[in-house]
Tab-separated table of C-alpha atoms in Angstrom:
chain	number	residue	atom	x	y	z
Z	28	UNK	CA	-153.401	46.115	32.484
Z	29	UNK	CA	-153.958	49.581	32.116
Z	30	UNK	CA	-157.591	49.270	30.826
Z	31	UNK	CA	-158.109	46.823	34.217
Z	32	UNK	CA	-155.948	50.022	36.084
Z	33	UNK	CA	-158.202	52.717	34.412
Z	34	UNK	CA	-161.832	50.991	35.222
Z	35	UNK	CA	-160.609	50.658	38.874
Z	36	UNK	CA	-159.662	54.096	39.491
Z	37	UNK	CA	-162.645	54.747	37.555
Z	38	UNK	CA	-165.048	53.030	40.143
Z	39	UNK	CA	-163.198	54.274	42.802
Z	40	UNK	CA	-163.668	58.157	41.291
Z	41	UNK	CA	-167.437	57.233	41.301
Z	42	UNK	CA	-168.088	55.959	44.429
Z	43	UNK	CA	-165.604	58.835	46.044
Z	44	UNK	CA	-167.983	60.704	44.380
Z	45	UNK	CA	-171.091	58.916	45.432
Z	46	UNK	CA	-169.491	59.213	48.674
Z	47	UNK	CA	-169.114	62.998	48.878
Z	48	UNK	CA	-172.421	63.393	47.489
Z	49	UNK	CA	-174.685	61.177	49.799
Z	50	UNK	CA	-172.259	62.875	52.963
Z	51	UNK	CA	-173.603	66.232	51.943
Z	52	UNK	CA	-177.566	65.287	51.553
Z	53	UNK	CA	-177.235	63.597	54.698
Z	54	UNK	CA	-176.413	66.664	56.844
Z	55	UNK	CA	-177.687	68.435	53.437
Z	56	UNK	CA	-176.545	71.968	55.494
Z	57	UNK	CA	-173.124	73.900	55.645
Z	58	UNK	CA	-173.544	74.354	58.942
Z	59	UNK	CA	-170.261	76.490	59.257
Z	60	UNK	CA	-171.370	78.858	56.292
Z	61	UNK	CA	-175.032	79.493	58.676
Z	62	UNK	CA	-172.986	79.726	61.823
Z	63	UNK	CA	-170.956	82.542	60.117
Z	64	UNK	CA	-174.193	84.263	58.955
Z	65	UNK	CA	-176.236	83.713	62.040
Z	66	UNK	CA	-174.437	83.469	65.490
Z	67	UNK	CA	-171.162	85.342	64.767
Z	68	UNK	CA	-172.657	88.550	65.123
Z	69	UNK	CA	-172.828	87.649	69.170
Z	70	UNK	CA	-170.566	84.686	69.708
Z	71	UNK	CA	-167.353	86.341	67.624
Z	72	UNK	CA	-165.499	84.780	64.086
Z	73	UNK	CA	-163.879	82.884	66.464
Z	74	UNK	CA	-166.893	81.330	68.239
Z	75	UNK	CA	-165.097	82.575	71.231
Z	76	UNK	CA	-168.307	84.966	72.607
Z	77	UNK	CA	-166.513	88.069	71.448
Z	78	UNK	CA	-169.277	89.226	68.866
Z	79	UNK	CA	-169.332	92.773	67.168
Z	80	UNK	CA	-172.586	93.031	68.838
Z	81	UNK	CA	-171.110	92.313	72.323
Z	82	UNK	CA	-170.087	95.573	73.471
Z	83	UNK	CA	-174.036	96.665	74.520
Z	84	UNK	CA	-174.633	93.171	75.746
Z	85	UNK	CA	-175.335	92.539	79.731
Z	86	UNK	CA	-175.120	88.881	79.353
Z	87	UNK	CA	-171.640	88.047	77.209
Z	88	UNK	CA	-172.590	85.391	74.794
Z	89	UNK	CA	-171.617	81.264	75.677
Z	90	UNK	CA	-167.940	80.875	74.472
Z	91	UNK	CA	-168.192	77.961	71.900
Z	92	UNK	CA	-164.733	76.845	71.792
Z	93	UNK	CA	-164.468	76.282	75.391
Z	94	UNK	CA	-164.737	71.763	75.877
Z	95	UNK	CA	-165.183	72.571	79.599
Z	96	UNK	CA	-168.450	74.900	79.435
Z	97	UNK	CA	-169.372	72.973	76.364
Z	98	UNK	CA	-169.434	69.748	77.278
Z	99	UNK	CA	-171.432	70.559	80.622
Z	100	UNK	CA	-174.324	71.353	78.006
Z	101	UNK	CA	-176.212	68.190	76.828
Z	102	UNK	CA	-176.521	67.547	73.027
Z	103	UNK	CA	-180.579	68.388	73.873
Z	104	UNK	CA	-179.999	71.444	75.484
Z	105	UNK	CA	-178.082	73.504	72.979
Z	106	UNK	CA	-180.367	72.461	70.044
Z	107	UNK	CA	-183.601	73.669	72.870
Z	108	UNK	CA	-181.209	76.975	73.525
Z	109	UNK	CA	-180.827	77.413	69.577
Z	110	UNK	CA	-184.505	76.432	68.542
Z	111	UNK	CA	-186.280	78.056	71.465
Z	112	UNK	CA	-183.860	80.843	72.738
Z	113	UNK	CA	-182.054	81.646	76.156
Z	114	UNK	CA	-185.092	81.767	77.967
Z	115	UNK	CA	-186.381	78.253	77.283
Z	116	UNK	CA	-182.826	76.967	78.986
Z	117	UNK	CA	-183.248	79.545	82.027
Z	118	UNK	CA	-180.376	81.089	80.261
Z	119	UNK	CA	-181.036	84.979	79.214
Z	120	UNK	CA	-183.155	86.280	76.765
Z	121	UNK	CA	-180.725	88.240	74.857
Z	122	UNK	CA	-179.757	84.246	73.097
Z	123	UNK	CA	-182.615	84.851	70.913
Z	124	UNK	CA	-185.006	82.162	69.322
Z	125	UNK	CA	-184.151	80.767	65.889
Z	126	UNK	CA	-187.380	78.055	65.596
Z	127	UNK	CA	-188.775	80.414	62.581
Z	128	UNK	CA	-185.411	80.260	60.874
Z	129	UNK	CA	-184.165	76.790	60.736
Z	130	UNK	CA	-185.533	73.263	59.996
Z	131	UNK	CA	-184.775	70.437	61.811
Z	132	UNK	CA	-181.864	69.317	59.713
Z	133	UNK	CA	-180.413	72.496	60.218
Z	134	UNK	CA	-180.596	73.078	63.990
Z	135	UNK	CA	-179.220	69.490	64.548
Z	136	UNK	CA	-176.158	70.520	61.931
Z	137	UNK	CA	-175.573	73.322	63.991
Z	138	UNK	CA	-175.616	71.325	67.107
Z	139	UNK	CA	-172.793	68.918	65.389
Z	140	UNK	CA	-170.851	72.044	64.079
Z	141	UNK	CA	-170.914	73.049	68.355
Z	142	UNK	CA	-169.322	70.138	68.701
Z	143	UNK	CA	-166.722	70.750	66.338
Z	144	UNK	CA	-166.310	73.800	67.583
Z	145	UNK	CA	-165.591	73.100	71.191
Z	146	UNK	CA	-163.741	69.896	70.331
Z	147	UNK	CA	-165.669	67.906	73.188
Z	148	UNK	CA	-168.986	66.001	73.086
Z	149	UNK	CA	-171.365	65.678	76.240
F	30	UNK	CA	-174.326	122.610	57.623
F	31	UNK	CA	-177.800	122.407	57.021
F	32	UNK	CA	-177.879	125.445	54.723
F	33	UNK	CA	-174.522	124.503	52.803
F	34	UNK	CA	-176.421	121.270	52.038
F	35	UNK	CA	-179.277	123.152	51.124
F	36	UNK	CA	-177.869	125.544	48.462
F	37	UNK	CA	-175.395	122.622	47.268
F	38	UNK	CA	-178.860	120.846	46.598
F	39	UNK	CA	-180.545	123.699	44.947
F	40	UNK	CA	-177.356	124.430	43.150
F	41	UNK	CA	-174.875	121.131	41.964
F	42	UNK	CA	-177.605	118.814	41.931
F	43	UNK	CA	-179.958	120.207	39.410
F	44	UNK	CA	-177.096	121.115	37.298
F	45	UNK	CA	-176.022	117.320	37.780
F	46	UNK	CA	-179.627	116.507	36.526
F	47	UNK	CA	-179.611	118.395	33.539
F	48	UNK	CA	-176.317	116.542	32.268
F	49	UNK	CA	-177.895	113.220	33.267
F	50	UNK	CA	-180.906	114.109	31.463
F	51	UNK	CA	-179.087	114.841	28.331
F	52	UNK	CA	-176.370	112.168	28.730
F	53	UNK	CA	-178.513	108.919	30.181
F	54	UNK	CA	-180.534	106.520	28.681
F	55	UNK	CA	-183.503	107.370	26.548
F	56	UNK	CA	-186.782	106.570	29.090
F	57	UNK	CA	-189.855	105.553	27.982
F	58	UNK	CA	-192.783	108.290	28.501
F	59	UNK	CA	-195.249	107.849	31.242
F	60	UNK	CA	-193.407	108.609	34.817
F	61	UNK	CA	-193.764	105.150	36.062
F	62	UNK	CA	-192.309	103.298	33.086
F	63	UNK	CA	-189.214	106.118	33.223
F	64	UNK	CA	-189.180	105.407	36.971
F	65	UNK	CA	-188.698	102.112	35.797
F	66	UNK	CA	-186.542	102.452	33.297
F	67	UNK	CA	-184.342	104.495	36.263
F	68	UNK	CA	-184.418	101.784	38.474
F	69	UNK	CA	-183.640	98.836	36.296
F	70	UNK	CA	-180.652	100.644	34.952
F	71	UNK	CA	-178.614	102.091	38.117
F	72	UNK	CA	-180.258	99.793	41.127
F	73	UNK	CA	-181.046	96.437	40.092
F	74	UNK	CA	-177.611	95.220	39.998
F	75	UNK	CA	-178.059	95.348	43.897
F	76	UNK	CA	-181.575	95.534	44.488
F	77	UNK	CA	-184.619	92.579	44.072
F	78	UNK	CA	-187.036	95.023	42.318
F	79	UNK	CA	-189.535	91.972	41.705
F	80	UNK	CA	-189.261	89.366	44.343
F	81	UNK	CA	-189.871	87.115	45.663
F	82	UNK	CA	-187.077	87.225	48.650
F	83	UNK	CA	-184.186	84.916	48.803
F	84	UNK	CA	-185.727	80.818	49.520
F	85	UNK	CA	-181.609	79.867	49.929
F	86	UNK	CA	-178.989	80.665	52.370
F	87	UNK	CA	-176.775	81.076	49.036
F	88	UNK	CA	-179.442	83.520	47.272
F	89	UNK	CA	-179.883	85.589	50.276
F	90	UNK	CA	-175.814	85.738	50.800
F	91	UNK	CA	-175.985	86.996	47.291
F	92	UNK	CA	-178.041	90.026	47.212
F	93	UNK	CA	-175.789	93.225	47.655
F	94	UNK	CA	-178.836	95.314	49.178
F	95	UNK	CA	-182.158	95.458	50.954
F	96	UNK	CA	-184.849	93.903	48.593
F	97	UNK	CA	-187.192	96.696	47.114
F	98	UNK	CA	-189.683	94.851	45.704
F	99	UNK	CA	-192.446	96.111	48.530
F	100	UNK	CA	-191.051	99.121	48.746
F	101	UNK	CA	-194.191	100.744	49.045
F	102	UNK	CA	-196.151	98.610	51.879
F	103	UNK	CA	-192.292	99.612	54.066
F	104	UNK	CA	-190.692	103.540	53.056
F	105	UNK	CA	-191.952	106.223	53.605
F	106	UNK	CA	-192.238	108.091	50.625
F	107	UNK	CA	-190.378	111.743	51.704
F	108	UNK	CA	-187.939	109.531	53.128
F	109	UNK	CA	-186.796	107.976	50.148
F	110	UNK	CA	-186.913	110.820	48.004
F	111	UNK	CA	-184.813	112.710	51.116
F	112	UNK	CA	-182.259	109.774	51.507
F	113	UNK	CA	-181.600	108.972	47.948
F	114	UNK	CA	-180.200	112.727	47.591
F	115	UNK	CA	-178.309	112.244	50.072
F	116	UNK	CA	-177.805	108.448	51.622
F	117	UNK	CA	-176.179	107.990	55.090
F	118	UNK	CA	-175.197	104.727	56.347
F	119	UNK	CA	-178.391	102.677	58.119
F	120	UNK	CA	-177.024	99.645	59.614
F	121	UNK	CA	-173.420	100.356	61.233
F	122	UNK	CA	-171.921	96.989	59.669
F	123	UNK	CA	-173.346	97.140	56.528
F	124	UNK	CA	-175.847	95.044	54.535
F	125	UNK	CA	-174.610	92.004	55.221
F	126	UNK	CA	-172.380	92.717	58.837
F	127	UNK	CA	-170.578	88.997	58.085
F	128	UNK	CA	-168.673	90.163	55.252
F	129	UNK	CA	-167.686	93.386	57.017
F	130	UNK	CA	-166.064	92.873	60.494
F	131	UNK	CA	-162.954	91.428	61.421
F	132	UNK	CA	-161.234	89.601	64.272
F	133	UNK	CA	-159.501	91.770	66.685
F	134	UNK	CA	-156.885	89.265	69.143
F	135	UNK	CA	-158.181	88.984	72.553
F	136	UNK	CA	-160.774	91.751	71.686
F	137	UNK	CA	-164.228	91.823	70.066
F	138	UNK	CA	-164.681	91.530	66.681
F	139	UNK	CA	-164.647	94.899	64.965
F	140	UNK	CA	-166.202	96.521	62.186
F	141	UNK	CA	-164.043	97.511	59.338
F	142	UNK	CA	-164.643	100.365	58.565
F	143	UNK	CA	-162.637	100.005	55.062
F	144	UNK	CA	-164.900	97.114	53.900
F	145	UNK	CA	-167.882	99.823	53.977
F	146	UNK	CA	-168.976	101.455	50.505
F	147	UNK	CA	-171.089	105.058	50.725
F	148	UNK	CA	-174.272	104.326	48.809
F	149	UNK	CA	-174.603	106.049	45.502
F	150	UNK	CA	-176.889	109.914	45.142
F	151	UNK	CA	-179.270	110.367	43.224
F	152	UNK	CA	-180.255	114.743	42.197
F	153	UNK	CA	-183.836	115.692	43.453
F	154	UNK	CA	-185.468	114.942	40.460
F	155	UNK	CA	-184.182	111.382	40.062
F	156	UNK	CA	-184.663	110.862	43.441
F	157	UNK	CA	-188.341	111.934	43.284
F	158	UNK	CA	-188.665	109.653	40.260
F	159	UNK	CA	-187.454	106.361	42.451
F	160	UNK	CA	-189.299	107.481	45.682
F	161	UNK	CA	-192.831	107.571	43.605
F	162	UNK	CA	-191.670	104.154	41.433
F	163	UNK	CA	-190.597	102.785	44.552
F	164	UNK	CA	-194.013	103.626	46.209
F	165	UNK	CA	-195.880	101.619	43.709
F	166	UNK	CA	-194.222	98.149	44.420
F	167	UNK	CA	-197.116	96.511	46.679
F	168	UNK	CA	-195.861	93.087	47.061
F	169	UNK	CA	-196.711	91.755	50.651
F	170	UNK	CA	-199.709	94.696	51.421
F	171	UNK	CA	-201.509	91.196	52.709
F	172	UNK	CA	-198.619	90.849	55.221
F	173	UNK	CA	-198.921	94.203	56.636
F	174	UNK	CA	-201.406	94.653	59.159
F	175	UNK	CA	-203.608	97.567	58.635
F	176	UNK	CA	-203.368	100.407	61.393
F	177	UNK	CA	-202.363	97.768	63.896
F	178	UNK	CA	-201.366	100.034	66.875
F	179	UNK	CA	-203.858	100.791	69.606
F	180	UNK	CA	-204.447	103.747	70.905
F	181	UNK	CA	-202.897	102.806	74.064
F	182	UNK	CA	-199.649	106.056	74.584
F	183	UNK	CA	-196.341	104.887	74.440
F	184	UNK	CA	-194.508	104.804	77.736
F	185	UNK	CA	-190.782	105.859	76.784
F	186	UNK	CA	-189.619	104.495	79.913
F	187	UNK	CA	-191.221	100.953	79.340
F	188	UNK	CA	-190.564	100.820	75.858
F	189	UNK	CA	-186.512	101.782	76.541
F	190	UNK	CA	-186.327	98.313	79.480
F	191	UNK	CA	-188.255	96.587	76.762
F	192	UNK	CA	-186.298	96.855	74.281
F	193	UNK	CA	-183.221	96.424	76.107
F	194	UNK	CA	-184.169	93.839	78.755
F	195	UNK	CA	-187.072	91.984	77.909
F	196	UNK	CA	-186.853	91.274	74.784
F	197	UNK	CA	-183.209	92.080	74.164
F	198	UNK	CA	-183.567	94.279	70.977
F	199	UNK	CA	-180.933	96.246	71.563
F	200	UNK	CA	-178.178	93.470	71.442
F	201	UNK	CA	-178.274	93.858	67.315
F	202	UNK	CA	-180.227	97.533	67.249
F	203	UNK	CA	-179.192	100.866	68.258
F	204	UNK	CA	-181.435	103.224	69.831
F	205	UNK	CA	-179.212	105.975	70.012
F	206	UNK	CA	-175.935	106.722	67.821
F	207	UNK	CA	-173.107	104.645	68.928
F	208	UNK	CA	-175.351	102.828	71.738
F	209	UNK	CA	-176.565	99.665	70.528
F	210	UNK	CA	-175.702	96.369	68.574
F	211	UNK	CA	-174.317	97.247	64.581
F	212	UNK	CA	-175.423	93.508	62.941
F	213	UNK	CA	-179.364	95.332	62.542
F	214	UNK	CA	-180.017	98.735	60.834
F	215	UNK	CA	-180.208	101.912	63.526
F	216	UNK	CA	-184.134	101.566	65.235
F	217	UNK	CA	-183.321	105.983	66.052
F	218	UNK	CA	-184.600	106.730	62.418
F	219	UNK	CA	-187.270	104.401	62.111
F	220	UNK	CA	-190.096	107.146	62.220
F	221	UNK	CA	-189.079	109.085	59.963
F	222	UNK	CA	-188.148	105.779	57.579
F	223	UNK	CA	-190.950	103.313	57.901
F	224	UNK	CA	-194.555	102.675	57.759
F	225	UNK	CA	-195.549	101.923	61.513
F	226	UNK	CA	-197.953	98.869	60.269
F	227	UNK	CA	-194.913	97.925	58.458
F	228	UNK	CA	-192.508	97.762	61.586
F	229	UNK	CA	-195.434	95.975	63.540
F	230	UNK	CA	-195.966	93.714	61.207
F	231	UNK	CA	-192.226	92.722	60.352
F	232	UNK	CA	-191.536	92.692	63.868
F	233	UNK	CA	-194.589	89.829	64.360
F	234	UNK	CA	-192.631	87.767	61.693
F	235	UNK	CA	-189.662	89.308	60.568
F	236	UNK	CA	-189.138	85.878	58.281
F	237	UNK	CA	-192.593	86.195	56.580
F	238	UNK	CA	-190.884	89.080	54.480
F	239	UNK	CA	-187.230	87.456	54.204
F	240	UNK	CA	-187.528	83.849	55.325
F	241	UNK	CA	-182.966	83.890	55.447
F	242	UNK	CA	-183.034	87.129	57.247
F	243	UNK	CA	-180.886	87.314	60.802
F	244	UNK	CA	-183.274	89.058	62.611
F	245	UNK	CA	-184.807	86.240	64.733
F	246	UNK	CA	-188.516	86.026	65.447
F	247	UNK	CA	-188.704	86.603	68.861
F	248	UNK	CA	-192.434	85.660	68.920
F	249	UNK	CA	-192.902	88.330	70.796
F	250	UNK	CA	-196.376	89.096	72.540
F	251	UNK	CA	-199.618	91.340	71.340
F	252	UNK	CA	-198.853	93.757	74.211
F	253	UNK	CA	-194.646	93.430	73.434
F	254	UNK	CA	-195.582	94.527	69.704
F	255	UNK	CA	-197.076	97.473	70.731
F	256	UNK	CA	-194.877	98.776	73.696
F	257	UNK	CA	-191.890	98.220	71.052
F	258	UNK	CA	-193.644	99.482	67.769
F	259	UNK	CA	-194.983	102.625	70.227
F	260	UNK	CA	-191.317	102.962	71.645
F	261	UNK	CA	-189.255	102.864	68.399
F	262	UNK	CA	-191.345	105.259	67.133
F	263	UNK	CA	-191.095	107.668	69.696
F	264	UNK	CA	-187.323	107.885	69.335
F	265	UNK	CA	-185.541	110.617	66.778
F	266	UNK	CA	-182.339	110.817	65.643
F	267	UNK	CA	-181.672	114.316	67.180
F	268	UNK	CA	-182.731	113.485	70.732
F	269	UNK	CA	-178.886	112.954	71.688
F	270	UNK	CA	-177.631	116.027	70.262
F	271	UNK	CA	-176.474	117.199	73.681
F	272	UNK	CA	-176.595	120.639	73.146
F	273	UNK	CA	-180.220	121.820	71.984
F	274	UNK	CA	-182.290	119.671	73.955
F	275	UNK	CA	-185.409	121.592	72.883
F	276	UNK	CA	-186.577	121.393	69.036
């Protein structure tokens, strides 16, 4: 009985596991941890737009956590805006580029993370 | 000001140096190997003196200072030796702004100021001692493009709606104290800091040096490179001073 108990909550352990692990290599990227590194600097802790670089800024950066604004975005348009800056969007220049920073993995974890952000989809 | 700092120089800091000298760590002879010797003792702890730069988000989030390793293709060498006597704060959030600023309710995020640490002094002689050790670290000379500027003047004027409107530098930079984004270091010093091939050249590919860095690329044109390059170094950190307009 308990050896049957202990090999199933063995096999569940390793496939929890096996879970958690193949979960991660699939988006492979902590997209919050690059958010926080990246884009707070202009878009706020928060996500809100209310950077410590914002003060200087004529354009105030897009306010992530609003599902209204957010969801008016297509999923292809904020990972152009990300990859290829403002500009590319018609949106202004001072959303810079970040094509020479991330791979493709990343920018399409940080167009999931949006997501989570806003709580809203397209 | 300038002469109390002058005499306190001439004065405490030698005497400082003469009970480092006779308290520190035995150097090796040869002034490169003591530079060494220097460095690897009271600034590798917080600064990559070997390279190469951070290939991981985690790595790069772990450094607690600039890399150093091609120190000598960036600094200027009478800058170093200047600063390291006596260091003043060069970007207004600190090395890494992320861990420094804080939320502020229904405001923007601010800097706090408490999380900021003053970087430590080094006497003259010490400081001399980095600066030339510092000067010999070549890694990345094949990055930095050799007298790159044209001869083409800076216009100030340009340069200034450049920077701020074009290509929307000033959103992470300042230009002037207090005027200016605080995630980037201070762009008012630059002259007197850097090597103008090196500011054109990390400015063409800012990730070719530090592929985590967050200073985008903002694959910015020929003629953009050298209005900017031209522009930032036209600008000095005493042009503000509102009284004492002329040097």
């Amino acid at each position: 009985m308990t050896l049957i108990n202990r090999s199933v909550a063995g096999a569940l352990l390793f496939s929890a596991a096996f879970i958690f692990l193949t979960s991660l290599s699939a988006y492979g990227v902590d997209a919050k941890l690059i958010y926080r590194t990246y884009c707070t600097q202009c878009h706020g802790l928060d996500g809100s737009g209310k950077g410590v670089n914002t003060e200087s800024m004529s354009v105030q950066p897009r306010d992530h956590t609003d599902p209204k604004g957010m969801s008016a975005i297509s999923d292809a348009q904020l990972r152009k805006a990300i990859a290829k800056g403002g500009l590319s969007v018609s949106k202004s220049v001072l959303m810079p580029p970040w094509g020479a920073t991330f791979n493709d993995e990343e920018l399409d974890a940080l167009v999931s993370y949006l997501r989570e952000l806003c709580k809203c989809s397209e | 000001m300038v002469f109390i700092r002058y005499m306190t120089a001439r004065l405490v800091l030698p005497a400082l140096f003469c009970v480092l000298l006779t308290s520190g760590p035995a150097y090796s002879e040869g002034p490169l190997d003591e530079g060494m010797g220097l460095l690897n003792n009271k600034c590798a702890d917080c600064h990559d003196l070997k390279g190469p730069a951070a290939a991981t988000l985690e790595d790069f989030l772990s450094r607690k200072g600039p890399d150093l390793f091609y120190a000598g293709v960036k600094y200027r060498k009478e800058w170093l030796s200047q600063w390291l006597v006596s260091p003043k704060r060069i970007r207004p959030a600190g090395f890494r702004y992320s861990e420094n600023i804080k939320r502020v309710s229904g405001e923007d995020d601010m800097v706090d100021l408490g999380a900021l640490k003053p970087h430590m002094a080094l006497s003259r002689e010490m400081a001399k001692l980095a600066a030339a050790t510092l000067m010999s670290f070549k890694a990345n000379e094949e990055l930095v493009k050799k007298n790159a500027l044209t001869d083409a003047p800076a216009d100030a004027f340009m340069g200034e709606l450049n920077f701020d409107k074009f290509s929307g530098c000033l959103a992470c930079h300042e230009i002037e104290p207090e005027y200016g984004g605080v995630s980037g270091p201070e762009v008012y010093t630059i002259s007197e800091r850097l090597q103008p091939d090196f500011i054109y050249s990390y400015l063409k590919s800012p990730q070719s040096f530090d592929p985590k860095t967050f200073m985008p690329d903002k694959e910015l044109s020929e003629n953009f490179l050298q209005i900017l390059t031209k522009f930032m170094l036209t600008l000095e950190e005493d042009e503000e001073d509102d009284e004492g307009e002329g040097e």
